[in-house]
GROMACS .gro file of C-alpha atoms in nm:
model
  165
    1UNK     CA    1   1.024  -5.215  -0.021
    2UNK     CA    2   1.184  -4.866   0.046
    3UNK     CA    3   0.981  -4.614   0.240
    4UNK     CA    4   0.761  -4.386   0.064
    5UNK     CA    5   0.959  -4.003   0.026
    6UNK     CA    6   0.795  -3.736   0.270
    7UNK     CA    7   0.664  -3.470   0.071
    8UNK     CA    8   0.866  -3.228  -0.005
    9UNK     CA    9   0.621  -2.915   0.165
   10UNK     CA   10   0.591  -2.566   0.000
   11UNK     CA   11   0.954  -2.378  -0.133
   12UNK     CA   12   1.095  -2.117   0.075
   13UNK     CA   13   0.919  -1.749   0.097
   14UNK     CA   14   1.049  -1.561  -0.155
   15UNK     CA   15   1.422  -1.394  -0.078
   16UNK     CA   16   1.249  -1.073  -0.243
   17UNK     CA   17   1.024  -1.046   0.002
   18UNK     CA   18   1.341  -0.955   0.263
   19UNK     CA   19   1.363  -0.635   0.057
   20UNK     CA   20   1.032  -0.461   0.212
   21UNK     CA   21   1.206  -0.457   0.538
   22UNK     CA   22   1.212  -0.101   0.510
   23UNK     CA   23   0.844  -0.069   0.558
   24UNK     CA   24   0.782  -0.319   0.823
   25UNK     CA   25   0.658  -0.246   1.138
   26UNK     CA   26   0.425   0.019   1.307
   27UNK     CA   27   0.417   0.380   1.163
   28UNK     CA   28   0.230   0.700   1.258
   29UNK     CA   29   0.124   0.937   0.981
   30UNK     CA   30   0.023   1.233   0.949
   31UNK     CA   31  -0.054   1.427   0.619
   32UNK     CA   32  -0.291   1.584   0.361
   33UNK     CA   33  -0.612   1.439   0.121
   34UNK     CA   34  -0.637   1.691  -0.122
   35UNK     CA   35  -0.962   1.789  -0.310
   36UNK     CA   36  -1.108   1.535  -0.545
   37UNK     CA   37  -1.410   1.334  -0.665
   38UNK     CA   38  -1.373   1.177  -0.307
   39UNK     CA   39  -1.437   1.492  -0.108
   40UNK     CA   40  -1.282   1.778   0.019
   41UNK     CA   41  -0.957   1.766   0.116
   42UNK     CA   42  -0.861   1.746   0.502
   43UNK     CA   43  -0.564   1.687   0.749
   44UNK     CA   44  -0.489   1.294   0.775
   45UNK     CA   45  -0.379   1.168   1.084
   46UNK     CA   46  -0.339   0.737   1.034
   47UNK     CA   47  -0.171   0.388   1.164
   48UNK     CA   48   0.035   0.148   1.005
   49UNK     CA   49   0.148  -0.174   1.093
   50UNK     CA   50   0.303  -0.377   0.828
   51UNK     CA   51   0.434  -0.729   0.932
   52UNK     CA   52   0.554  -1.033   0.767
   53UNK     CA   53   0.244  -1.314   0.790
   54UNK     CA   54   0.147  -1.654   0.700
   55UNK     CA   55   0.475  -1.837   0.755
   56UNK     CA   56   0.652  -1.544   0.586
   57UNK     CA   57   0.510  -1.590   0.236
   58UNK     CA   58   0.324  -1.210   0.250
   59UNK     CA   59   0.321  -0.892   0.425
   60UNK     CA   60   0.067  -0.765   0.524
   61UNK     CA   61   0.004  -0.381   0.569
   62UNK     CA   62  -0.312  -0.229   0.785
   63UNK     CA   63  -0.387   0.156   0.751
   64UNK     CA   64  -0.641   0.306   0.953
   65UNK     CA   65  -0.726   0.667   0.942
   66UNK     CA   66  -0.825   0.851   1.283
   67UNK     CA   67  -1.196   1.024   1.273
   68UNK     CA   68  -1.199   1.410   1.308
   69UNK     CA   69  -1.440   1.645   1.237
   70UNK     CA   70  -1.257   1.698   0.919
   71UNK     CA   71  -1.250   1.386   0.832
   72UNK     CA   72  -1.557   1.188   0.936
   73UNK     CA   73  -1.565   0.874   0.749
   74UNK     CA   74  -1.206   0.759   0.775
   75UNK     CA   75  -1.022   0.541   0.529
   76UNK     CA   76  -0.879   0.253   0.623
   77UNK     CA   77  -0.752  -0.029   0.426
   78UNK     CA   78  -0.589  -0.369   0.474
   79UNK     CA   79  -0.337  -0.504   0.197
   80UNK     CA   80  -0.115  -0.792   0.133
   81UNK     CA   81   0.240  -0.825  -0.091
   82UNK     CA   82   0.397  -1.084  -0.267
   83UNK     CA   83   0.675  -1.190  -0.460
   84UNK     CA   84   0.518  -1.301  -0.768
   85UNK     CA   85   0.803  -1.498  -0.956
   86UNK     CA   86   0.658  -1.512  -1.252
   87UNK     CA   87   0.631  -1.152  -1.359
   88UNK     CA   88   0.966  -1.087  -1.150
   89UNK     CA   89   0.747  -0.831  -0.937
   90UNK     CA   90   0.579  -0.736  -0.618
   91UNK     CA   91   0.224  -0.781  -0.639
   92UNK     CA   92  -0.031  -0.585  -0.408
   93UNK     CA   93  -0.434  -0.671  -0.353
   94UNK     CA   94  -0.559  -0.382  -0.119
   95UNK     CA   95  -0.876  -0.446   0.011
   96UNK     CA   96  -1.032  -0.107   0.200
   97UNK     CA   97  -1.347  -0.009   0.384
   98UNK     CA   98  -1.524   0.137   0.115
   99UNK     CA   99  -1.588  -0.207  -0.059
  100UNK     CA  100  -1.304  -0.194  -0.305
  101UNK     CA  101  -1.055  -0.358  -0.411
  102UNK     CA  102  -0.713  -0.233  -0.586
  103UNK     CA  103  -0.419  -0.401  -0.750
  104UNK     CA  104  -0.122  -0.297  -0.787
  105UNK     CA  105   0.237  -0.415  -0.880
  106UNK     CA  106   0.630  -0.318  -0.811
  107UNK     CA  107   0.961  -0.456  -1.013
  108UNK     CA  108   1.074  -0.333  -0.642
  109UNK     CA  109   1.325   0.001  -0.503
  110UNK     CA  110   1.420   0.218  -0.719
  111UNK     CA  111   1.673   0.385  -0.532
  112UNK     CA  112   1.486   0.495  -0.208
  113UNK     CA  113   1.168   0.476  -0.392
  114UNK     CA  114   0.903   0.187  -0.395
  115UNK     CA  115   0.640   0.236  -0.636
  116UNK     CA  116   0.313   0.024  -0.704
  117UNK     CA  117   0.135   0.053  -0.999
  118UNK     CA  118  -0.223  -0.044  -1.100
  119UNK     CA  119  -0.608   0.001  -1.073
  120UNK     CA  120  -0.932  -0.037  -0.884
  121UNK     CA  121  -1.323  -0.020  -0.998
  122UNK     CA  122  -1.509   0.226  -0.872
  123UNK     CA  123  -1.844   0.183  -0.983
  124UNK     CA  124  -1.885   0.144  -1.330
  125UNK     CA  125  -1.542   0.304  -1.362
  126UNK     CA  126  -1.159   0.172  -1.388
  127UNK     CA  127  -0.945   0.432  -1.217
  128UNK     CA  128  -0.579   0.433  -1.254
  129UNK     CA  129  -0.339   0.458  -0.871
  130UNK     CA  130  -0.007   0.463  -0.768
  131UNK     CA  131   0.126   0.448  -0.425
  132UNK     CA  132   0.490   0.566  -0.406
  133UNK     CA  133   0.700   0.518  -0.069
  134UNK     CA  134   1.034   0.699  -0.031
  135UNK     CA  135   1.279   0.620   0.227
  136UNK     CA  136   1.382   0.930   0.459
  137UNK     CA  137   1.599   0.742   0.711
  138UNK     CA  138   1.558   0.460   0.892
  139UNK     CA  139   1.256   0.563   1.087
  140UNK     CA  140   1.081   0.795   0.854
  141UNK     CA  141   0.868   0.733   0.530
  142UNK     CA  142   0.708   0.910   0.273
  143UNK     CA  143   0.396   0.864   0.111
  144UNK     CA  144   0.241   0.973  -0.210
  145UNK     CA  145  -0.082   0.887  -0.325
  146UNK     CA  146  -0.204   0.963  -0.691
  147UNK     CA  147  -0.479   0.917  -0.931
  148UNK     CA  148  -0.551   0.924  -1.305
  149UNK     CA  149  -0.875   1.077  -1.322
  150UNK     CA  150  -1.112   1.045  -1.605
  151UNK     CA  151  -0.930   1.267  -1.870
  152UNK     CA  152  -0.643   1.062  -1.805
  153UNK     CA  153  -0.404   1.323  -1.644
  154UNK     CA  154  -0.257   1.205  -1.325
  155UNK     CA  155  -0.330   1.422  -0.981
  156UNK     CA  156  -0.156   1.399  -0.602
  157UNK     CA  157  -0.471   1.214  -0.367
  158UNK     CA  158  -0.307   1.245  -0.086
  159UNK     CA  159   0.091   1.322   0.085
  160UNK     CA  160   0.183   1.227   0.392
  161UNK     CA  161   0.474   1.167   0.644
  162UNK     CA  162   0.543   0.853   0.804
  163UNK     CA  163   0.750   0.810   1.124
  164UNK     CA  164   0.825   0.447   1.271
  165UNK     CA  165   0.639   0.408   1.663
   0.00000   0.00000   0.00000
């Protein structure tokens, strides 16, 4: 009788994936929260380490805010990305200190922009995000947080700077 096959294991990580280079590794940034149902705005001053993880098939991206007298209950957040293949997109599950949890998607760069899309639950309420990431150089990122709030109309949460450590 011929040997049984070996199984086959899991496919290769997605090639996709190989396109968030760009934001891999550890940042420093520093920034703005502007007003908004979440407080008053304050100077942001965070981490961020994003590295590939579990044998390559996600990143994974930890942000951690510093505390300051401004900002006293800092955010932080931990969130993994994935090649979903069959919506042809980056999908995003953040998961932050607060207790909630956000998903977003990305088709991927547009241009030197990397946009995710989606929502999260704050109590009894859907609430609309987007995260966008431009490319400044090789060493330098920009971030732009925004919300839909409840009429709908779309405000900057926060803006910040991001150079790589």
């Amino acid at each position: 009788a011929a040997p049984a096959a070996a199984p086959a294991g899991p496919p290769p990580p997605a090639a996709q994936l190989a396109d968030l280079k760009a934001i891999e590794g550890k940042w420093k940034c520093d920034g703005k929260m502007n007003d908004s149902q979440f407080g008053k705005g304050h100077a942001i001053s965070a981490s961020v380490e994003v590295k590939t993880d579990l044998n390559g098939y996600f990143r994974t991206m930890r942000y951690e805010e510093k505390k300051t007298k401004d900002n006293a209950t800092p955010y932080m957040m931990s969130s993994f990305i994935a090649w979903d293949p069959s919506k042809t997109q980056f999908v995003r599950t953040d998961l932050d200190g607060m207790g909630m949890i956000t998903h977003m998607a990305a088709k991927g760069w547009d241009g030197d922009k990397l946009s995710f899309a989606g929502e999260f639950q704050m109590g009894p309420q859907k609430m609309q995000i987007r995260d966008t990431m431009t490319k400044k150089g090789a060493k330098e990122l920009a971030s732009l947080i925004e919300m839909a709030g409840p009429d709908g109309k779309w405000f900057a949460l926060s803006e910040s700077s991001c150079k790589k450590r």
